[in-house]
mmCIF file with all atom_site columns, N, CA and C in Angstrom:
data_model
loop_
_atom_site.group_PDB
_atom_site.id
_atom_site.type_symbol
_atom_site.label_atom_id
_atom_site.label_alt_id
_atom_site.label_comp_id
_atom_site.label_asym_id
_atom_site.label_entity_id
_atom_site.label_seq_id
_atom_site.pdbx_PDB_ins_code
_atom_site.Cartn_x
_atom_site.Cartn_y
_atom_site.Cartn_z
_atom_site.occupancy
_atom_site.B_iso_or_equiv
_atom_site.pdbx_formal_charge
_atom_site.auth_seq_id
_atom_site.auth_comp_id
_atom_site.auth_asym_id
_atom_site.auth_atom_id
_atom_site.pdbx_PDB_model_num
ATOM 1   N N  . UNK A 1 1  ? 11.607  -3.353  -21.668 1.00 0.00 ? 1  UNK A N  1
ATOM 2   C CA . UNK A 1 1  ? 10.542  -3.540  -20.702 1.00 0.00 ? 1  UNK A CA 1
ATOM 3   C C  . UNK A 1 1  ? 10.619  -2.428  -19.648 1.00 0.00 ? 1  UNK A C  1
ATOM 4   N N  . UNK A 1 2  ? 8.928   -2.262  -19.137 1.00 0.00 ? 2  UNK A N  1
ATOM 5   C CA . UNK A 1 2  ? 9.216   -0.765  -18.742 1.00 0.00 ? 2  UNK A CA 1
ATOM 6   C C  . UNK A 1 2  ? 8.788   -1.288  -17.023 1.00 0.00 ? 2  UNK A C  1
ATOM 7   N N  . UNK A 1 3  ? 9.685   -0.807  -15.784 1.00 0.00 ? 3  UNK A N  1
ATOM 8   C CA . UNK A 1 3  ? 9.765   -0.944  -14.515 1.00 0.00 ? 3  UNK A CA 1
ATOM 9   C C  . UNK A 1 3  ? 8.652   -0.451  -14.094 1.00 0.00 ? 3  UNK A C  1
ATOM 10  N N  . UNK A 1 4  ? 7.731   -1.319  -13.475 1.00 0.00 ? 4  UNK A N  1
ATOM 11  C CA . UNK A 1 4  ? 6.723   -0.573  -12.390 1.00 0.00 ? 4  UNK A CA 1
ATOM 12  C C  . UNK A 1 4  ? 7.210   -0.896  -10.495 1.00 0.00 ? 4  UNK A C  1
ATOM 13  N N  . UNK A 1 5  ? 6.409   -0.149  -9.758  1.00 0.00 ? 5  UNK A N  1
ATOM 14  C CA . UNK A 1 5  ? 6.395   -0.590  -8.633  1.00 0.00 ? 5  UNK A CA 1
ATOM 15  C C  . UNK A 1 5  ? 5.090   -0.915  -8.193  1.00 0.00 ? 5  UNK A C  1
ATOM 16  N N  . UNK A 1 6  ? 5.155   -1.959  -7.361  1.00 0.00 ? 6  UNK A N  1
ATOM 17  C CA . UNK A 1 6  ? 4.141   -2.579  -6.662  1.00 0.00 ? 6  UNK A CA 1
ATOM 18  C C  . UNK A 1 6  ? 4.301   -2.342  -5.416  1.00 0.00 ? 6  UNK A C  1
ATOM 19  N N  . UNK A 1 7  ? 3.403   -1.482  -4.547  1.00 0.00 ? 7  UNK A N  1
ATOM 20  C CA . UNK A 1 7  ? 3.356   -1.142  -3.533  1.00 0.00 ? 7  UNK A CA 1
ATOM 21  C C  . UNK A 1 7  ? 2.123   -1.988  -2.487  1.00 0.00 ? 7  UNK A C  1
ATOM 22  N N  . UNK A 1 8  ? 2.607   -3.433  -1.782  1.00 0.00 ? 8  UNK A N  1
ATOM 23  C CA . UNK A 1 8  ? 2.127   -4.280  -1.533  1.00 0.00 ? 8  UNK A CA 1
ATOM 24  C C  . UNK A 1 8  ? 2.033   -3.988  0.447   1.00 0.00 ? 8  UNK A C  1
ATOM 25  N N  . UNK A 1 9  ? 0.646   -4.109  0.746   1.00 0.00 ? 9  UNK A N  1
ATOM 26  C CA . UNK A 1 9  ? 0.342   -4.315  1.805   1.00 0.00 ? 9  UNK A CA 1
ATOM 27  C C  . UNK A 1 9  ? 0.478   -3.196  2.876   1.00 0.00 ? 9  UNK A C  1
ATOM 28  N N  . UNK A 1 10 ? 1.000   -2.055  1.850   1.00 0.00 ? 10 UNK A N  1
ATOM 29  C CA . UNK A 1 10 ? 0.713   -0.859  3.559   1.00 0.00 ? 10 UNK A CA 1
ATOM 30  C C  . UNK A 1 10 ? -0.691  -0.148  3.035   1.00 0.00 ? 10 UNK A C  1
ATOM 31  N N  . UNK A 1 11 ? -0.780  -1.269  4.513   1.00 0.00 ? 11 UNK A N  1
ATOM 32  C CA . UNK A 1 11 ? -2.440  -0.560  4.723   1.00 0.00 ? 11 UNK A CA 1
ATOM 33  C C  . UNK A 1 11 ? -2.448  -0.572  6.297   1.00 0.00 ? 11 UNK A C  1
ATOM 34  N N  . UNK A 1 12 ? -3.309  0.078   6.749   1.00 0.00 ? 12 UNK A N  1
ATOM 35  C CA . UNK A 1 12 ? -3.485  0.514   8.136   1.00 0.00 ? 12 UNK A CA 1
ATOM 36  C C  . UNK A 1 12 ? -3.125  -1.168  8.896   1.00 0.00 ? 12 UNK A C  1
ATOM 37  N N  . UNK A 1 13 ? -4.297  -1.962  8.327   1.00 0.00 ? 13 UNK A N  1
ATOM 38  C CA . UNK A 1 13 ? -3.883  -3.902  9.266   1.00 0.00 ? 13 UNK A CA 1
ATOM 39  C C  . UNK A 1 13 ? -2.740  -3.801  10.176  1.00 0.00 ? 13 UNK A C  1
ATOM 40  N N  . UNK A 1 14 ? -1.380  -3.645  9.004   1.00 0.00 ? 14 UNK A N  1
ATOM 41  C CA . UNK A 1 14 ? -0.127  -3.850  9.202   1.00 0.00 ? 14 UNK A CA 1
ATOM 42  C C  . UNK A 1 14 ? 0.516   -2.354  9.349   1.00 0.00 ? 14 UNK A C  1
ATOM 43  N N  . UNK A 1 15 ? 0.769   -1.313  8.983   1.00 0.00 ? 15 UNK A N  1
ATOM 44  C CA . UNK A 1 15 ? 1.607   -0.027  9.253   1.00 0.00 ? 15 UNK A CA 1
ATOM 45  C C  . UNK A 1 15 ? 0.701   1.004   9.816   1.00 0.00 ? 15 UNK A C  1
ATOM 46  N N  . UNK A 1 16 ? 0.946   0.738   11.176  1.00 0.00 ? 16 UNK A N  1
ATOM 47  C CA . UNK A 1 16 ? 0.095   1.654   11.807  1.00 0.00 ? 16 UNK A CA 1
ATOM 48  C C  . UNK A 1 16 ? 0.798   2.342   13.634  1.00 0.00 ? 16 UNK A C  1
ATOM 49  N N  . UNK A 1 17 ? -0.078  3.319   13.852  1.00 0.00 ? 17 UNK A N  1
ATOM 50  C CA . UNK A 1 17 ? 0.919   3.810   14.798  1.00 0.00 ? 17 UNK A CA 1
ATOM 51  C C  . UNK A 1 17 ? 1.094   2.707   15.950  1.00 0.00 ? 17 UNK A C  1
ATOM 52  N N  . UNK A 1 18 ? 2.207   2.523   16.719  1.00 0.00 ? 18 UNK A N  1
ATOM 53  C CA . UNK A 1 18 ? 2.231   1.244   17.613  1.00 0.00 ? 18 UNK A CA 1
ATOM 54  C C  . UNK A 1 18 ? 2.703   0.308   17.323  1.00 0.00 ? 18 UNK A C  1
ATOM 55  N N  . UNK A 1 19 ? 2.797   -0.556  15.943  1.00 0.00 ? 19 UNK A N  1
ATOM 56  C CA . UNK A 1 19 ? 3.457   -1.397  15.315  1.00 0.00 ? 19 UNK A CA 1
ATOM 57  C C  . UNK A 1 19 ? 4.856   -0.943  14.807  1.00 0.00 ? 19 UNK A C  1
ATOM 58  N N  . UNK A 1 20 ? 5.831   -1.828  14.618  1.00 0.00 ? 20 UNK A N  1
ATOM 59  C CA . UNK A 1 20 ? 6.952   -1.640  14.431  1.00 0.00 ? 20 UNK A CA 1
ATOM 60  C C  . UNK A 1 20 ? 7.240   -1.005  13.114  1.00 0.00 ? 20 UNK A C  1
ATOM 61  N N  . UNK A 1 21 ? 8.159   -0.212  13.484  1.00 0.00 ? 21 UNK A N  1
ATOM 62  C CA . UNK A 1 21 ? 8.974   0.643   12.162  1.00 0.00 ? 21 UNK A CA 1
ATOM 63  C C  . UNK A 1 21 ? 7.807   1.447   11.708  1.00 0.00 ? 21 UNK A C  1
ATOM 64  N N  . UNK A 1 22 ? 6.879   1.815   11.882  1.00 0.00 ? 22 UNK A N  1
ATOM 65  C CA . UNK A 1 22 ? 6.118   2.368   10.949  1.00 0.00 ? 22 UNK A CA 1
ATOM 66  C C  . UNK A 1 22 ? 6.171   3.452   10.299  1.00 0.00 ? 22 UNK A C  1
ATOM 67  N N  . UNK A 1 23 ? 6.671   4.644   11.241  1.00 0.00 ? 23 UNK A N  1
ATOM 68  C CA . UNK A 1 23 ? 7.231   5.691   10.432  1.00 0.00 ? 23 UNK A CA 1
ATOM 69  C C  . UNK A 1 23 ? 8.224   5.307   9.233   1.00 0.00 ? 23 UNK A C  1
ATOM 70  N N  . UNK A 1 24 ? 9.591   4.765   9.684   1.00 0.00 ? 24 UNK A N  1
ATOM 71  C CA . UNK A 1 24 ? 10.731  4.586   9.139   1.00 0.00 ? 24 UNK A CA 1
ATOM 72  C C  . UNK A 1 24 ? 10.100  4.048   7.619   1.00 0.00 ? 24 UNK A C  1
ATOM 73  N N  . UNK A 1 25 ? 9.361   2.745   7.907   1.00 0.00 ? 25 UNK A N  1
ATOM 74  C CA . UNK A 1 25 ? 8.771   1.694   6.625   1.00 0.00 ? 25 UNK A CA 1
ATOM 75  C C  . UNK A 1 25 ? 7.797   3.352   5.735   1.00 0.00 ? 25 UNK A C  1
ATOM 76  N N  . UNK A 1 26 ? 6.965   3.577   6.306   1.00 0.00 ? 26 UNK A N  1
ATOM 77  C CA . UNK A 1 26 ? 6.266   4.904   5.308   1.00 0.00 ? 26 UNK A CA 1
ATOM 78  C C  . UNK A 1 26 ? 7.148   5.882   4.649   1.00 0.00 ? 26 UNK A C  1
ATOM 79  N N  . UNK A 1 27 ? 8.336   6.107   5.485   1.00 0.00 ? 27 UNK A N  1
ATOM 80  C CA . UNK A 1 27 ? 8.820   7.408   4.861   1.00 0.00 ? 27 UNK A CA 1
ATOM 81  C C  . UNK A 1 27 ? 9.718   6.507   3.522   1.00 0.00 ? 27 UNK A C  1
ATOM 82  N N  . UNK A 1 28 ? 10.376  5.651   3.595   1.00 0.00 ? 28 UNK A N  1
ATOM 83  C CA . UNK A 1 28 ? 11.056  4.582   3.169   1.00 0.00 ? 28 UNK A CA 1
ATOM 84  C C  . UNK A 1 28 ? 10.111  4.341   1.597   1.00 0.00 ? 28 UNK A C  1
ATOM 85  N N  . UNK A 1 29 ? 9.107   3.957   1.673   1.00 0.00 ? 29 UNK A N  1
ATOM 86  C CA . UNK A 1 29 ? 8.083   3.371   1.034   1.00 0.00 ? 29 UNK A CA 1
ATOM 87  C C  . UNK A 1 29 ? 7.476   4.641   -0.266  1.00 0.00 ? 29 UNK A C  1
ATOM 88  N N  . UNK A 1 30 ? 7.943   5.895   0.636   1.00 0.00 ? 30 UNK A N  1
ATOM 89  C CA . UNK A 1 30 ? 7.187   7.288   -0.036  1.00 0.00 ? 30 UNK A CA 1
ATOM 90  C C  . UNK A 1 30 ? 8.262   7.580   -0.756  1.00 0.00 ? 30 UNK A C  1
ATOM 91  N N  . UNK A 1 31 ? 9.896   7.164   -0.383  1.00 0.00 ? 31 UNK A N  1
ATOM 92  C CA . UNK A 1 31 ? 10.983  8.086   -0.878  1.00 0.00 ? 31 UNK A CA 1
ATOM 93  C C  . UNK A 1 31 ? 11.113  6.699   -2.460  1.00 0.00 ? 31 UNK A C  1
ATOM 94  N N  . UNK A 1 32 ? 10.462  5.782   -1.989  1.00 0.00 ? 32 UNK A N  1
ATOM 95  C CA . UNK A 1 32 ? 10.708  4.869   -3.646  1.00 0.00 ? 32 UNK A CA 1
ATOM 96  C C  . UNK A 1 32 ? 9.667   5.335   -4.218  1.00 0.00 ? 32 UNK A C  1
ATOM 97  N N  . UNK A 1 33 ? 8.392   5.811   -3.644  1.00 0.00 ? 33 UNK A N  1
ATOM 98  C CA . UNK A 1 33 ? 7.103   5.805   -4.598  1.00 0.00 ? 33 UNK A CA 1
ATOM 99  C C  . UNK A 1 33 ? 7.396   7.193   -5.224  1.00 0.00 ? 33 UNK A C  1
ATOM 100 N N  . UNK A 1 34 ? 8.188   8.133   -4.895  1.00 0.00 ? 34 UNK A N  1
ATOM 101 C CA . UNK A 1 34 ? 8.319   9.700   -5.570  1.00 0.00 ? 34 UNK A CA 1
ATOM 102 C C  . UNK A 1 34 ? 9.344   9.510   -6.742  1.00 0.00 ? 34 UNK A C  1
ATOM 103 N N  . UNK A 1 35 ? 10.215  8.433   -6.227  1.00 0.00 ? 35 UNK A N  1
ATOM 104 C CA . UNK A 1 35 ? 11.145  7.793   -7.541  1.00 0.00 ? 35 UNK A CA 1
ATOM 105 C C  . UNK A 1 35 ? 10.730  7.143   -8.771  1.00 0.00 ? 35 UNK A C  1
ATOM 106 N N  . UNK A 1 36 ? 9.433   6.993   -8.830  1.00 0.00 ? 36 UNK A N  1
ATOM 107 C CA . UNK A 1 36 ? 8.804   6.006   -10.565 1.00 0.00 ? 36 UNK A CA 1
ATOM 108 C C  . UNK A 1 36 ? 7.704   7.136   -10.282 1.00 0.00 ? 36 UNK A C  1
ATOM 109 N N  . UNK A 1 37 ? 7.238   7.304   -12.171 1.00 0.00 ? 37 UNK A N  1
ATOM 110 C CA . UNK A 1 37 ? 6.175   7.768   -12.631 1.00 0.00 ? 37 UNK A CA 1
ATOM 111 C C  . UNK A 1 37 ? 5.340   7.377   -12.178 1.00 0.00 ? 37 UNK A C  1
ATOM 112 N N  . UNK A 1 38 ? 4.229   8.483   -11.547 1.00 0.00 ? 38 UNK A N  1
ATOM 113 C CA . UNK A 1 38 ? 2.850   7.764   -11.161 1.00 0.00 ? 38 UNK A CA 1
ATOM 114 C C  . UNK A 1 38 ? 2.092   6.946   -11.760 1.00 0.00 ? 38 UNK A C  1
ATOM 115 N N  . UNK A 1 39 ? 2.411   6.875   -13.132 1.00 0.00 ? 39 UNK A N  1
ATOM 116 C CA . UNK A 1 39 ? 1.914   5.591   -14.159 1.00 0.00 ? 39 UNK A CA 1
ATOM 117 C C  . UNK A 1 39 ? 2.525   4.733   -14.236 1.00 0.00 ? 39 UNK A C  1
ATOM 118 N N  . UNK A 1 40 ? 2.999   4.364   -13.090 1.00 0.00 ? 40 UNK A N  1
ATOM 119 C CA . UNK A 1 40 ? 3.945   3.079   -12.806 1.00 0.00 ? 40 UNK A CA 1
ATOM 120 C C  . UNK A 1 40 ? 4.074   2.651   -11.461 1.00 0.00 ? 40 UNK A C  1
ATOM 121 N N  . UNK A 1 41 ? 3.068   3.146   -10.819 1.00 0.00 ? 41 UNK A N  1
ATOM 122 C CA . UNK A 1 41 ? 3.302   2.892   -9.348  1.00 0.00 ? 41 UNK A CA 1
ATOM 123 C C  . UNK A 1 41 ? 1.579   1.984   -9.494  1.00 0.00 ? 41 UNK A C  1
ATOM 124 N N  . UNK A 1 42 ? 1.438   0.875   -8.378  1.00 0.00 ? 42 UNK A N  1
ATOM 125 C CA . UNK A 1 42 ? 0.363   -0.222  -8.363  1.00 0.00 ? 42 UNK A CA 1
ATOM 126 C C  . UNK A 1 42 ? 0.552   -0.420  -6.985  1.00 0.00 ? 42 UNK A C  1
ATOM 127 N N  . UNK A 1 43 ? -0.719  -0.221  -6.251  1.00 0.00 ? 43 UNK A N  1
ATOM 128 C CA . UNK A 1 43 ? -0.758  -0.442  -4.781  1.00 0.00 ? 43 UNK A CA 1
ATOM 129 C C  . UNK A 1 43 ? -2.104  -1.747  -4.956  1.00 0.00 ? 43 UNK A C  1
ATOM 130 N N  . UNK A 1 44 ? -1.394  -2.608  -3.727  1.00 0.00 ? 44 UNK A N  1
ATOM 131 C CA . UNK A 1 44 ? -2.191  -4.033  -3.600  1.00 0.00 ? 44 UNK A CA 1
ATOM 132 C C  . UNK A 1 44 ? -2.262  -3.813  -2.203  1.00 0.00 ? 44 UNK A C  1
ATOM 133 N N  . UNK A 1 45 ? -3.628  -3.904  -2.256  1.00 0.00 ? 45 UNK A N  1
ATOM 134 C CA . UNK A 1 45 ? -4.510  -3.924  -0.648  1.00 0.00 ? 45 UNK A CA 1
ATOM 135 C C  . UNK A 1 45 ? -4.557  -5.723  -0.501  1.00 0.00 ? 45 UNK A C  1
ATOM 136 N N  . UNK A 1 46 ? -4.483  -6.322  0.653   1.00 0.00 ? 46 UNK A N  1
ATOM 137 C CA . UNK A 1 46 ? -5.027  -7.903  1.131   1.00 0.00 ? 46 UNK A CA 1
ATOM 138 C C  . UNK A 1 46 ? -6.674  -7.451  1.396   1.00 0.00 ? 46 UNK A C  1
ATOM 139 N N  . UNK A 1 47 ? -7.092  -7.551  1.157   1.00 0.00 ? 47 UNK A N  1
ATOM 140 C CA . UNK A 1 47 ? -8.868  -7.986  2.015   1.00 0.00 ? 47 UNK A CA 1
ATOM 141 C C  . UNK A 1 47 ? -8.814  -9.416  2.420   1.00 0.00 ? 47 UNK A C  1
ATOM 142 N N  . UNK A 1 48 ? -9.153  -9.861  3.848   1.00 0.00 ? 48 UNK A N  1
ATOM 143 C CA . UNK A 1 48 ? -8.876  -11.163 4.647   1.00 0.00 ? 48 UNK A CA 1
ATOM 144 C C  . UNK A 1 48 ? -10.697 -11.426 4.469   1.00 0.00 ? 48 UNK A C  1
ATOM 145 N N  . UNK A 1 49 ? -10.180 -12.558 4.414   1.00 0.00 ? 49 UNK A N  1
ATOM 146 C CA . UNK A 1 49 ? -11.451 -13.436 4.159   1.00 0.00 ? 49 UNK A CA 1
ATOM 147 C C  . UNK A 1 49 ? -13.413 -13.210 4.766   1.00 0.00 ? 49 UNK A C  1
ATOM 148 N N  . UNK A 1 50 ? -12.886 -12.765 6.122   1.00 0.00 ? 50 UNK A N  1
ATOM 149 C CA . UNK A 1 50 ? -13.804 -12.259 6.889   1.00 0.00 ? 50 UNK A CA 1
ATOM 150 C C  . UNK A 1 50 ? -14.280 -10.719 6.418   1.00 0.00 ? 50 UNK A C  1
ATOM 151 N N  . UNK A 1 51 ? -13.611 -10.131 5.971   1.00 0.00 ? 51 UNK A N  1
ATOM 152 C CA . UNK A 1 51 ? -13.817 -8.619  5.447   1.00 0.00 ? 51 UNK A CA 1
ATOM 153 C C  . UNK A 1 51 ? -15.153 -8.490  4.830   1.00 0.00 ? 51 UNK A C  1
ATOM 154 N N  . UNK A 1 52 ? -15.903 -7.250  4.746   1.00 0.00 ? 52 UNK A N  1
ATOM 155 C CA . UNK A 1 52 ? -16.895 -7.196  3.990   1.00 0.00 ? 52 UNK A CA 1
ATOM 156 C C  . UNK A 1 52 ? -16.728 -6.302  3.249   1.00 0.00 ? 52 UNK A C  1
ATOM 157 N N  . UNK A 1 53 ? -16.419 -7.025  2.101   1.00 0.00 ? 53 UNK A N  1
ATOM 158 C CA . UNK A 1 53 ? -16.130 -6.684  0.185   1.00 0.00 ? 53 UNK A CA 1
ATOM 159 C C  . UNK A 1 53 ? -16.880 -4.698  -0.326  1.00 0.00 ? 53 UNK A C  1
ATOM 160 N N  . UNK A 1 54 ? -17.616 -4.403  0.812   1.00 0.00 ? 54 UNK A N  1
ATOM 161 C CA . UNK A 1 54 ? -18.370 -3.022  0.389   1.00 0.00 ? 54 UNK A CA 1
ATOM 162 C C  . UNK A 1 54 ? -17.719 -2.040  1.655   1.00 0.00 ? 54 UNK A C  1
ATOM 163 N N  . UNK A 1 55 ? -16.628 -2.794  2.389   1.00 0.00 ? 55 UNK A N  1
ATOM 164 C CA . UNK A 1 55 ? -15.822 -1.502  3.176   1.00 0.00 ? 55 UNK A CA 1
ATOM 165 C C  . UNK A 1 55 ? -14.718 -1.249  2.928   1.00 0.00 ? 55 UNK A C  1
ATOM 166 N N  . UNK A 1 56 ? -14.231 -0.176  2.438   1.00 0.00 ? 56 UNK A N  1
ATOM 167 C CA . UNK A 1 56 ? -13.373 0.322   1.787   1.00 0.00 ? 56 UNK A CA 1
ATOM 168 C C  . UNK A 1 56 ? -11.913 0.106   3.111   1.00 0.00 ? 56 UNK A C  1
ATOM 169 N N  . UNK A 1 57 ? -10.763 -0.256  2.394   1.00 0.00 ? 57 UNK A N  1
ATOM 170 C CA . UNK A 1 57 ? -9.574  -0.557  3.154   1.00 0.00 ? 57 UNK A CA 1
ATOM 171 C C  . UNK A 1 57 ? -9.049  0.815   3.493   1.00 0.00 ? 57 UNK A C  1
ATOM 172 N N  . UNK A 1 58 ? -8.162  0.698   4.551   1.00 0.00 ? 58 UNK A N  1
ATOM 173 C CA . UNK A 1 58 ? -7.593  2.338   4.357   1.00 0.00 ? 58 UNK A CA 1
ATOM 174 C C  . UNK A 1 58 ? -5.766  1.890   4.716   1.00 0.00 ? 58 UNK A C  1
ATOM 175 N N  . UNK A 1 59 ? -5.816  2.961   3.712   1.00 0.00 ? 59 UNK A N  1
ATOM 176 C CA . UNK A 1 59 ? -4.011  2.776   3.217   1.00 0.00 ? 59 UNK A CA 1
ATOM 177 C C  . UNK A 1 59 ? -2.952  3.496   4.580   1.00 0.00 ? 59 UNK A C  1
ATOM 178 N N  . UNK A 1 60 ? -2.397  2.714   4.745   1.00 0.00 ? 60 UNK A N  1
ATOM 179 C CA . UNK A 1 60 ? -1.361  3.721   6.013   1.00 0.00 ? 60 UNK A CA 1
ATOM 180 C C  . UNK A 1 60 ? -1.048  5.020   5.729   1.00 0.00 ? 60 UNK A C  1
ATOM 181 N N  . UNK A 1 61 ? -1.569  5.355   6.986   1.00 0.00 ? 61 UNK A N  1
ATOM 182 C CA . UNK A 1 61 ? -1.341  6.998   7.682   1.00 0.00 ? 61 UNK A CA 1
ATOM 183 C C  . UNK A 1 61 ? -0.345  7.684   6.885   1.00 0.00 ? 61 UNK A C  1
ATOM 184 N N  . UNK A 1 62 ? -0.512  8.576   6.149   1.00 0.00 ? 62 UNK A N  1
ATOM 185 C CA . UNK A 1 62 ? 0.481   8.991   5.648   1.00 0.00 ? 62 UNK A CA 1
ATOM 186 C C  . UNK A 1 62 ? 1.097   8.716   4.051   1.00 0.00 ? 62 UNK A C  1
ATOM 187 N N  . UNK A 1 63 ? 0.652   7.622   3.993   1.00 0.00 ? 63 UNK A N  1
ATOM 188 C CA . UNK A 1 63 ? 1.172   6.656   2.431   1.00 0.00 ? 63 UNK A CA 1
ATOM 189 C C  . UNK A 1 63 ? 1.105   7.932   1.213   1.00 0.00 ? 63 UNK A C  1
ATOM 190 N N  . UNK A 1 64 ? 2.300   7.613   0.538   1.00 0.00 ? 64 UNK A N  1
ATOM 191 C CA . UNK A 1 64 ? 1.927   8.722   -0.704  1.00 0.00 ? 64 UNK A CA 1
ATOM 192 C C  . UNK A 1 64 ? 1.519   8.171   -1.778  1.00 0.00 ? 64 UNK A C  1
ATOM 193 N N  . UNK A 1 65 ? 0.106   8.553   -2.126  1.00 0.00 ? 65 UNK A N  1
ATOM 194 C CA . UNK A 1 65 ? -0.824  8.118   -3.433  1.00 0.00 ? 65 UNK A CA 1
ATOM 195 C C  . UNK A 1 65 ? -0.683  8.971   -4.181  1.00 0.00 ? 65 UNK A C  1
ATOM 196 N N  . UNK A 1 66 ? -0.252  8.250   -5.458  1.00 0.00 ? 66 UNK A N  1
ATOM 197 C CA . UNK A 1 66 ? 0.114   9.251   -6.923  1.00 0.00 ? 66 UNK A CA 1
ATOM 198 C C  . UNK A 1 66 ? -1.007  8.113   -7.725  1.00 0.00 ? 66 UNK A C  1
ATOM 199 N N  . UNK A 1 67 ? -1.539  7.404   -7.589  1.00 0.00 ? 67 UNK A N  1
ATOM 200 C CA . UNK A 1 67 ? -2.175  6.349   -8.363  1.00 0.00 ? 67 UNK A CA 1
ATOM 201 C C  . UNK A 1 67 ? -3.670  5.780   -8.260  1.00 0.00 ? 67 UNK A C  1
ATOM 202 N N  . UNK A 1 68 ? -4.327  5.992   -9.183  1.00 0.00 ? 68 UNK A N  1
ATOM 203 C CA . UNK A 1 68 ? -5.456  5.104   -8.812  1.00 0.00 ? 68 UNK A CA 1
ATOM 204 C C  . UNK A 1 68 ? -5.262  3.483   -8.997  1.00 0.00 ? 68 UNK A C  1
ATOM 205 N N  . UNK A 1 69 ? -4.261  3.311   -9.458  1.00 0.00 ? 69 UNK A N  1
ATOM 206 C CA . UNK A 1 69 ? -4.524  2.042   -9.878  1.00 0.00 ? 69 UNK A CA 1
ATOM 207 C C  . UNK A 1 69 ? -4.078  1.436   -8.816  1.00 0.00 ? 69 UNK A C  1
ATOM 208 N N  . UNK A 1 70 ? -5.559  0.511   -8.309  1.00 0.00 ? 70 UNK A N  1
ATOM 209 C CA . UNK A 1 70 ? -5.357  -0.163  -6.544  1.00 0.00 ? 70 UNK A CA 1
ATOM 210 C C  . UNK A 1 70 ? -6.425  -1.157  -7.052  1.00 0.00 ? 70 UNK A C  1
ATOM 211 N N  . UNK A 1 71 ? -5.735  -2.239  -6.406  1.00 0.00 ? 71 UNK A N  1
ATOM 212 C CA . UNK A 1 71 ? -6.161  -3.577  -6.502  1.00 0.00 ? 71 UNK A CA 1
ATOM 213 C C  . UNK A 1 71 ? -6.060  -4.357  -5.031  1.00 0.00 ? 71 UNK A C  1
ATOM 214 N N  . UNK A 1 72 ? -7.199  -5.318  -4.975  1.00 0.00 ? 72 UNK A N  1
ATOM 215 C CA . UNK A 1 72 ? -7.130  -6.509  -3.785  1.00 0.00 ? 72 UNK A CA 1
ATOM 216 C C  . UNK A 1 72 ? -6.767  -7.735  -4.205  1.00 0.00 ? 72 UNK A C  1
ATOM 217 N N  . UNK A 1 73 ? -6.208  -8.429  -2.634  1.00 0.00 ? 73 UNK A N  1
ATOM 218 C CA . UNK A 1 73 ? -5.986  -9.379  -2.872  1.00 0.00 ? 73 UNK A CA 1
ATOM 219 C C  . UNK A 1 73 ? -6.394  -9.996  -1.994  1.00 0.00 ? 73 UNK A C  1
ATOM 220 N N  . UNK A 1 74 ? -6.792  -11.396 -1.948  1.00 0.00 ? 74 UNK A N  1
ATOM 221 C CA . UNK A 1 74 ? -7.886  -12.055 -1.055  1.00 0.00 ? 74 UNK A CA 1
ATOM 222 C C  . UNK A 1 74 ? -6.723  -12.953 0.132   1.00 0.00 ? 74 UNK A C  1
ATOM 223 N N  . UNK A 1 75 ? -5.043  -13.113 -0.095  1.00 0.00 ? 75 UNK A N  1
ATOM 224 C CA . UNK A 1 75 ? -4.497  -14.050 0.538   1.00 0.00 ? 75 UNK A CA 1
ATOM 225 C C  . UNK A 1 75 ? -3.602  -13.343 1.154   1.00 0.00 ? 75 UNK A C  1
ATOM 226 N N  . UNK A 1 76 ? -3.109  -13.471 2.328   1.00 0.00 ? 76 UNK A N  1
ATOM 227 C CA . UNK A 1 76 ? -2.102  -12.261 2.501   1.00 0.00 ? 76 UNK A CA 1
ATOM 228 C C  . UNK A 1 76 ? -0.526  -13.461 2.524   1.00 0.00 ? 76 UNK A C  1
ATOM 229 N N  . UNK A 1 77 ? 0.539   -12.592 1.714   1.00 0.00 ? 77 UNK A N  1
ATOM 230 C CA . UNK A 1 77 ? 1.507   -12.733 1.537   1.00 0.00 ? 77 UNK A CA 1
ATOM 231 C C  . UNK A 1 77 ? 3.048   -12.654 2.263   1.00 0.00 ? 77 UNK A C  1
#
């Protein structure tokens, strides 16, 4: 069985400048995502209930995207 990563919930909401750790959590977050094949990396956005489904989320400042493959999730975890 082949290891992916799931890169869950940094999105601006939560990792952003002003909130805690945020650098540390991004650079942290980038040094595992450069470690797996980009065909193995899966980023999960929350969209909160109130959201409107045709505005695009935006991923924390900085986040390293090797992947299209991005998915929502309607509950946050």
């Amino acid at each position: 069985m082949a290891d992916y990563l799931l890169v869950v919930d940094m999105q601006s909401d939560y990792v952003a400048v002003g909130k805690a750790y945020h650098e540390e959590l991004t650079v942290a977050v980038n040094d595992k995502i450069a470690s797996y094949p980009s065909d193995r990396v899966i980023y999960i956005l929350n969209r909160f209930f109130w959201e409107r489904k045709d505005r695009r989320k935006k991923f924390a400042t900085g986040l390293l995207l090797v992947s299209s493959r991005i998915f929502e999730k309607r509950r946050a975890s």
